[in-house]
Coordinates of C-alpha atoms in Angstrom, one line a residue:
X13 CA 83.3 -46.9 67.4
X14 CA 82.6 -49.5 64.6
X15 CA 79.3 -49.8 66.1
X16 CA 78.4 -46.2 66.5
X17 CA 79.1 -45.8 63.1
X18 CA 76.5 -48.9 61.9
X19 CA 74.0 -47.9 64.0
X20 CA 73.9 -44.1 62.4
X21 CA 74.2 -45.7 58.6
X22 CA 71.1 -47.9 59.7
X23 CA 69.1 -44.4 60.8
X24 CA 69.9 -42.7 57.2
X25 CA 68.9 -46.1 55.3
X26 CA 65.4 -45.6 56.8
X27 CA 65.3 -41.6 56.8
X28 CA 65.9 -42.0 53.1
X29 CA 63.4 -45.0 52.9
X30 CA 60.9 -42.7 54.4
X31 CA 61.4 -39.4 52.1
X32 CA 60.8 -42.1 48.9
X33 CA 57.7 -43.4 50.0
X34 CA 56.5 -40.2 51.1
X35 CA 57.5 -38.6 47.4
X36 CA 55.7 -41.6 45.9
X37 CA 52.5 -40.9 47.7
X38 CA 52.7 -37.5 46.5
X39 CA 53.1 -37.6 43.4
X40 CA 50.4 -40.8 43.3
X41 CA 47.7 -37.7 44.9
X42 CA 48.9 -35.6 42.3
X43 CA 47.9 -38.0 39.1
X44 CA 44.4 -39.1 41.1
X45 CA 43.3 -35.2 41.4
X46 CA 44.4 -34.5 37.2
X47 CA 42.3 -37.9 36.4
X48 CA 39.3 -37.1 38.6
X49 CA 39.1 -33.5 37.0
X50 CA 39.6 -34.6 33.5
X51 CA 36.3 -37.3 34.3
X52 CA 32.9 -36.3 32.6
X53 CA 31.1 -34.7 35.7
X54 CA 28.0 -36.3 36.4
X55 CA 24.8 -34.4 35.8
X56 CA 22.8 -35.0 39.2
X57 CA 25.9 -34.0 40.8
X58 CA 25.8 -30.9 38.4
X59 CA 22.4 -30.4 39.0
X60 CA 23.1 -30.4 42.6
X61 CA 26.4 -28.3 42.8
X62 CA 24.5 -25.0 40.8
X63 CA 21.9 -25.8 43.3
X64 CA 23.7 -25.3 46.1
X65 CA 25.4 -22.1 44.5
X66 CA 22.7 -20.3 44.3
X67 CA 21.9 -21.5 47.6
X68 CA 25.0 -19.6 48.6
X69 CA 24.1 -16.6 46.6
X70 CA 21.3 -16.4 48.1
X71 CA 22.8 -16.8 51.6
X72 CA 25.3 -14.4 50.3
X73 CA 22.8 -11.7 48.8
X74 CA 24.1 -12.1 45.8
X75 CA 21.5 -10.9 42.9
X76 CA 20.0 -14.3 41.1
X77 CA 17.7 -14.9 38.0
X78 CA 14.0 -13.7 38.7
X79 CA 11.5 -16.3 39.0
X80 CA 9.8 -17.2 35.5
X81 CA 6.2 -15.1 35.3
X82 CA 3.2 -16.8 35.8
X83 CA 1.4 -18.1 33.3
X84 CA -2.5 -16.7 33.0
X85 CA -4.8 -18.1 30.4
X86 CA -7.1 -16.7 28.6
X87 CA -10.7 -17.3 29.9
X88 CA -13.7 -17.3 27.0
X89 CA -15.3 -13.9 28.1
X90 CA -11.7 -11.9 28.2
X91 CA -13.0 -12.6 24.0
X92 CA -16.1 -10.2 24.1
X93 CA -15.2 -7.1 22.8
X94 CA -17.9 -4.6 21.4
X95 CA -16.8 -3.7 18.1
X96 CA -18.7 -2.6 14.8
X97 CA -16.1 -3.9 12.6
X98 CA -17.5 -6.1 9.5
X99 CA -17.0 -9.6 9.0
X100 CA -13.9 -10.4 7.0
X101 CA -14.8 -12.4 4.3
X102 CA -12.0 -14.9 3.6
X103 CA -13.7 -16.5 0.5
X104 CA -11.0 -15.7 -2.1
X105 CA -12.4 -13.3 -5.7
X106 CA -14.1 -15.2 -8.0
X107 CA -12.2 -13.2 -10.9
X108 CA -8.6 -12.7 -9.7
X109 CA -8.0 -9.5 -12.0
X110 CA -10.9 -7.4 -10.9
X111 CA -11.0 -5.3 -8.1
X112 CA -13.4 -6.4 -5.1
X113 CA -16.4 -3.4 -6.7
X114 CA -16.3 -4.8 -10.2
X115 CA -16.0 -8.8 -9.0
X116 CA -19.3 -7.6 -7.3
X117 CA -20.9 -5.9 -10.4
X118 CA -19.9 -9.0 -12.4
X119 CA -21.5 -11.4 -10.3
X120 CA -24.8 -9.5 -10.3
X121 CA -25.0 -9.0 -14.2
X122 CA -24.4 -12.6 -14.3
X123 CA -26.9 -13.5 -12.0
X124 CA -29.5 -11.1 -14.3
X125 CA -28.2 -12.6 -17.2
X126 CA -29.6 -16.5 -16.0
X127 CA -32.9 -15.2 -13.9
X128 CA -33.6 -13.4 -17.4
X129 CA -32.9 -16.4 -19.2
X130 CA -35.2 -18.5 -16.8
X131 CA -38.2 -15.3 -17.5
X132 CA -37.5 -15.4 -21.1
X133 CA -37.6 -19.7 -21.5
X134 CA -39.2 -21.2 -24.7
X135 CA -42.5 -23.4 -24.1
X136 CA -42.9 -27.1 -25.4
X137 CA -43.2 -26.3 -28.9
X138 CA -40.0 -24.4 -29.1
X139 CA -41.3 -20.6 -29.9
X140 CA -40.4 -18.1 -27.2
X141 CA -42.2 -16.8 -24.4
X142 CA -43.3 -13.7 -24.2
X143 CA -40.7 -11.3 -22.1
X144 CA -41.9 -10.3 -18.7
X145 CA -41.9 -7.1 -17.9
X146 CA -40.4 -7.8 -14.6
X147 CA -36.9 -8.5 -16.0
X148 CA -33.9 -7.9 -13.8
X149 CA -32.1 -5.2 -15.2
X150 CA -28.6 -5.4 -15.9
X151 CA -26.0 -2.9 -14.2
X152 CA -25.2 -0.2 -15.8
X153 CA -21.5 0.1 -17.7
X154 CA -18.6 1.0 -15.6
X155 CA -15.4 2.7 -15.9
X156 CA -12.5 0.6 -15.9
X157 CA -8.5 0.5 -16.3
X158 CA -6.9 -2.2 -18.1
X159 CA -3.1 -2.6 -17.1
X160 CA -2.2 -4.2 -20.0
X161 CA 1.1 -6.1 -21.1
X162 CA 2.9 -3.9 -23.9
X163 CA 3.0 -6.6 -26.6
X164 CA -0.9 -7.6 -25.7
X165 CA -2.8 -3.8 -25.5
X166 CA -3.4 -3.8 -29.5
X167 CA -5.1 -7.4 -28.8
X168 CA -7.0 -5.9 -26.1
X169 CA -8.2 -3.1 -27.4
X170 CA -9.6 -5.2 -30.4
X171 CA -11.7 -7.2 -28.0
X172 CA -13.4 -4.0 -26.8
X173 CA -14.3 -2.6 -29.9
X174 CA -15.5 -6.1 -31.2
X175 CA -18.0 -5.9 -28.3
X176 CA -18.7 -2.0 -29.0
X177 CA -17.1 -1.1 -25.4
X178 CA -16.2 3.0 -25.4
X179 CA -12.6 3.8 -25.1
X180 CA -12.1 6.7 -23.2
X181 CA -7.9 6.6 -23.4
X182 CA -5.4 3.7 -24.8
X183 CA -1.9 4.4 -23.8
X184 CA 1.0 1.7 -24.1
X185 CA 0.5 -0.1 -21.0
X186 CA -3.4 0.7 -20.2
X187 CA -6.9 1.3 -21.6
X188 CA -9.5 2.9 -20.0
X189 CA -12.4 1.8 -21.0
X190 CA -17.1 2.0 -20.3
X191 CA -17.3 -1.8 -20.2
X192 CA -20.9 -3.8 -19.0
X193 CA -20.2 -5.6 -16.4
X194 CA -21.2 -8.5 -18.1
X195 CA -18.4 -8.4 -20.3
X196 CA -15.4 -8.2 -17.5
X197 CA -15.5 -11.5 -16.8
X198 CA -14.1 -12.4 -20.2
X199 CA -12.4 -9.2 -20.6
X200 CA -10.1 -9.9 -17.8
X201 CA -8.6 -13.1 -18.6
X202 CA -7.4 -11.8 -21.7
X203 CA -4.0 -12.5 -22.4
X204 CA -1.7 -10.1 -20.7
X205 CA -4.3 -8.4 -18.8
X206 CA -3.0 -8.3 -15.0
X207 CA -6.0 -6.4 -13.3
X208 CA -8.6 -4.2 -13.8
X209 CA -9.6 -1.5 -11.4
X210 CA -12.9 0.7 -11.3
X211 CA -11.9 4.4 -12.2
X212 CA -12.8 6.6 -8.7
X213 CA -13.4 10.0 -9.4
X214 CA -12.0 12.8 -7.6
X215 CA -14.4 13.8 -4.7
X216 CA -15.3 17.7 -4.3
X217 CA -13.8 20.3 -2.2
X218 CA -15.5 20.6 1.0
X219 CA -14.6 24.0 2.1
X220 CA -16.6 26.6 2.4
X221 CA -16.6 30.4 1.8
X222 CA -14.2 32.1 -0.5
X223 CA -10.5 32.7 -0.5
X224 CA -8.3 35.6 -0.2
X225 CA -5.4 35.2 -2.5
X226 CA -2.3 36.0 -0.2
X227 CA -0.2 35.0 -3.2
X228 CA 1.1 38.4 -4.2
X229 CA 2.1 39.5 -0.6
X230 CA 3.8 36.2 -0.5
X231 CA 5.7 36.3 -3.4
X232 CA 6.5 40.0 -3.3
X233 CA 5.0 39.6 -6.8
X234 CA 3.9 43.3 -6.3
X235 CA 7.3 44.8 -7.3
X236 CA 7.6 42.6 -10.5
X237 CA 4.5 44.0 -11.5
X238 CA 5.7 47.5 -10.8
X239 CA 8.9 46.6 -13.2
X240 CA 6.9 45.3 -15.9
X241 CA 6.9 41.5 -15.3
X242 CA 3.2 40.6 -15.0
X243 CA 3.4 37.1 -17.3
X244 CA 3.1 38.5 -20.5
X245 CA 4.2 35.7 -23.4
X246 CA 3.7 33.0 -21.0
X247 CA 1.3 30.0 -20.7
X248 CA 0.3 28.6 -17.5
X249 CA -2.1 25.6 -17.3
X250 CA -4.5 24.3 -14.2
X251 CA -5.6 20.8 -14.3
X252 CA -8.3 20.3 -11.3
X253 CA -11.6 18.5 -10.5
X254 CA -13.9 21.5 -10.7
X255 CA -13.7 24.8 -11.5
X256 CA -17.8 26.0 -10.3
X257 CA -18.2 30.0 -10.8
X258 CA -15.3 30.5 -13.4
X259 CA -17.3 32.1 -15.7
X260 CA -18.7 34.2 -13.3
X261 CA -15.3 35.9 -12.6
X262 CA -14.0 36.3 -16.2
X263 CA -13.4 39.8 -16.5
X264 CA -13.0 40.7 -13.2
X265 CA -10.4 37.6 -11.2
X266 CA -9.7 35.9 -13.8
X267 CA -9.1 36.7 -18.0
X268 CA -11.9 36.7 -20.3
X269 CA -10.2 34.5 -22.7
X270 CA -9.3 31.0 -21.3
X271 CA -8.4 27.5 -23.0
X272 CA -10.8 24.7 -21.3
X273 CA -10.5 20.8 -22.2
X274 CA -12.9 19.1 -20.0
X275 CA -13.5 15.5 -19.7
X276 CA -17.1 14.1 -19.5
X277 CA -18.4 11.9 -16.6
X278 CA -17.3 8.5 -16.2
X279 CA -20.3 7.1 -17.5
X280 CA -21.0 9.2 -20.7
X281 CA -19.5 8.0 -24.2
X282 CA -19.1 11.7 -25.3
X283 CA -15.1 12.9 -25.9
X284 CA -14.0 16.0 -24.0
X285 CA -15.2 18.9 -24.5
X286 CA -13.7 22.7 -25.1
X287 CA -16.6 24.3 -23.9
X288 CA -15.8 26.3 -20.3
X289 CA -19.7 25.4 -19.1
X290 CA -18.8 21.5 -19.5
X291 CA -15.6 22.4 -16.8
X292 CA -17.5 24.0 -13.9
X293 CA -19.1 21.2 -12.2
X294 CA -17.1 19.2 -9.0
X295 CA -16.6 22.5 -6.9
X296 CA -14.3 25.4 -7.2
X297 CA -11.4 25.0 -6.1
X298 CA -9.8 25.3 -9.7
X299 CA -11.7 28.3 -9.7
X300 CA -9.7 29.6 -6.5
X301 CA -6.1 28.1 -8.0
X302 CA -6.4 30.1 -11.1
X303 CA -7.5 33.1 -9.0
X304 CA -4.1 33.0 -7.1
X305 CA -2.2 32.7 -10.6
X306 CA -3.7 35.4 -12.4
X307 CA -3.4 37.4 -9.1
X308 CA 0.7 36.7 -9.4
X309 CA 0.7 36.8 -13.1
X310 CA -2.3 38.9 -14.5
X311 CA -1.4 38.6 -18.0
X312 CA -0.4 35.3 -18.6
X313 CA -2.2 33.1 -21.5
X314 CA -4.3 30.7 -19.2
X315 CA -5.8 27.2 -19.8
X316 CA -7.6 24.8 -17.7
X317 CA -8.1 21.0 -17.5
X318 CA -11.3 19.3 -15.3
X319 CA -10.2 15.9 -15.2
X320 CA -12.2 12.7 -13.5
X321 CA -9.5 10.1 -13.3
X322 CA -5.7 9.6 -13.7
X323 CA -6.1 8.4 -17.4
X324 CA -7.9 12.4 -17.6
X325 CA -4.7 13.8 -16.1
X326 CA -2.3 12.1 -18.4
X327 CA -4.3 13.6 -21.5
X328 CA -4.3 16.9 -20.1
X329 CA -0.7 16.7 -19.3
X330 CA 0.0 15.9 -22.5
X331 CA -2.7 18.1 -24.1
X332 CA -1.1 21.3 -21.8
X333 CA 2.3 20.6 -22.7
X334 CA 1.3 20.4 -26.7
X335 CA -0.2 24.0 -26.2
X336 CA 3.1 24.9 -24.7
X337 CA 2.6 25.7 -20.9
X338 CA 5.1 26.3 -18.6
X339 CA 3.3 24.2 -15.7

């Protein structure tokens, strides 16, 4: 019995022996697997594993990036394309404050200026030669705005009447001005000049035939007129480019009496005029605009304003709204 019972104690020792060794190999796998994923992967390996799933994608048909596009370079005569398309001229302005027309009007009058010099060149003893009569002649004077710092316009101005320029307007921050293009050079790097641009007239109006006023119709202005209210007491102004034929129609379309301030060409040193003859040049379509208001309004005290430039329309602004019109 004793020896039964030694034998079976013996068989539990190692049974319990076993279950030990067997936890300690556990738990040993365990610690391996958390330090193996905790170890910086290695990038071939990396490479190799995203390789292999998108091999498996793939396999799998599982959607995967598109293929990078091919790359196609340009070949020399993919370059000739017919085109009429000037040169761009990357030379920068030789006078920063003009525009590109009056840097080009500069440059000529200076380069008169020297070959008239070279024509006009004194001989040995001193005296001078006689003129040629093939001189180069110098461009005429152009139309210009000065924009103008406030505290430096006065200053400006000066300058221009020192050199007998015509001033056409001076408000606080510009001055319009008939200046030879000889003198913008100097003119322009005045102090608190920051550019100066050629005045562009207003171009004509290029339709043709007459117009029908539809303004009454459209304004049902017919039963104001039938109440009474036809514009009497009331001033109404029209500033526009030309106003060709007015006179033509006083009597009949439009009022005998009419107020006219019209501006002279840009070239000419004469002030505006009041005469109506001076207004109708440029087209009609100021005609046709005062046509449509007289046809609305028949008795309303009308003046017009032919204007070349915006300097023009700021006077005749100004000059309307002293008169007292409406608009």
């Amino acid at each position: 019995m004793s020896r039964s019972i030694s034998v079976l104690r013996k068989r539990w020792i190692i049974l319990a022996t076993v279950v030990v060794l067997m936890a300690v190999a556990l738990a040993t796998g365990n610690l391996f697997a958390a330090n193996e994923r905790q170890r910086p992967e290695n990038p071939t390996v990396a490479r190799q594993s995203v390789t292999d799933a998108a091999q498996r994608g793939r396999d799998a048909d599982l959607p995967v990036a598109p293929p990078a596009p091919e790359r196609v370079f340009i070949q020399p005569d993919d370059h000739q394309v017919d085109t009429e398309l000037p040169p761009v001229d990357e030379t920068p302005p030789r006078y920063p404050n003009l525009d590109s027309n009056l840097n080009r009007l500069a440059e000529q009058a200076q380069a008169a200026v020297q070959e008239n010099d070279s024509a006009n060149s004194t001989d040995g003893n001193g005296s001078n030669a006689s003129v040629s009569s093939d001189s180069t002649p110098m461009p005429e004077p152009v139309l210009v705005t000065f924009y103008v710092d406030l505290e430096q316009v006065a200053a400006v101005r000066q300058f221009l009447e020192d050199n007998d320029v015509f001033i056409r307007h001076a408000r606080e921050d510009y001055i319009e001005a008939l200046v030879p293009p000889a003198l913008l050079p100097a003119a322009s790097e005045l102090p608190g000049v920051r550019r100066v641009d050629t005045v562009i007239p207003p171009q004509p109006d290029q339709s043709s035939g007459r117009v029908v006023s539809q303004g009454v119709a459209l304004h049902h202005a017919d039963a104001w007129h039938r109440m009474g209210y036809r514009g009497q007491g009331i001033k109404v102004g029209v500033i526009d480019s030309g106003f060709e034929g007015f006179s033509h129609l006083q009597g009949s379309e439009l009022p005998r009496n009419v107020t006219a301030l019209c501006f002279p060409p840009s070239g000419s040193r004469e002030p505006a005029s009041s005469a109506l003859a001076d207004c109708e040049t440029n087209g009609d379509h100021g005609t046709l605009v005062a046509e449509a208001v007289i046809d609305v309004a028949p008795e309303v005290e009308l003046y017009i304003a032919r204007t070349r430039g915006s300097s023009d329309l700021v006077e005749a602004v100004d000059w309307m709204v002293g008169n007292g019109c409406m608009s």
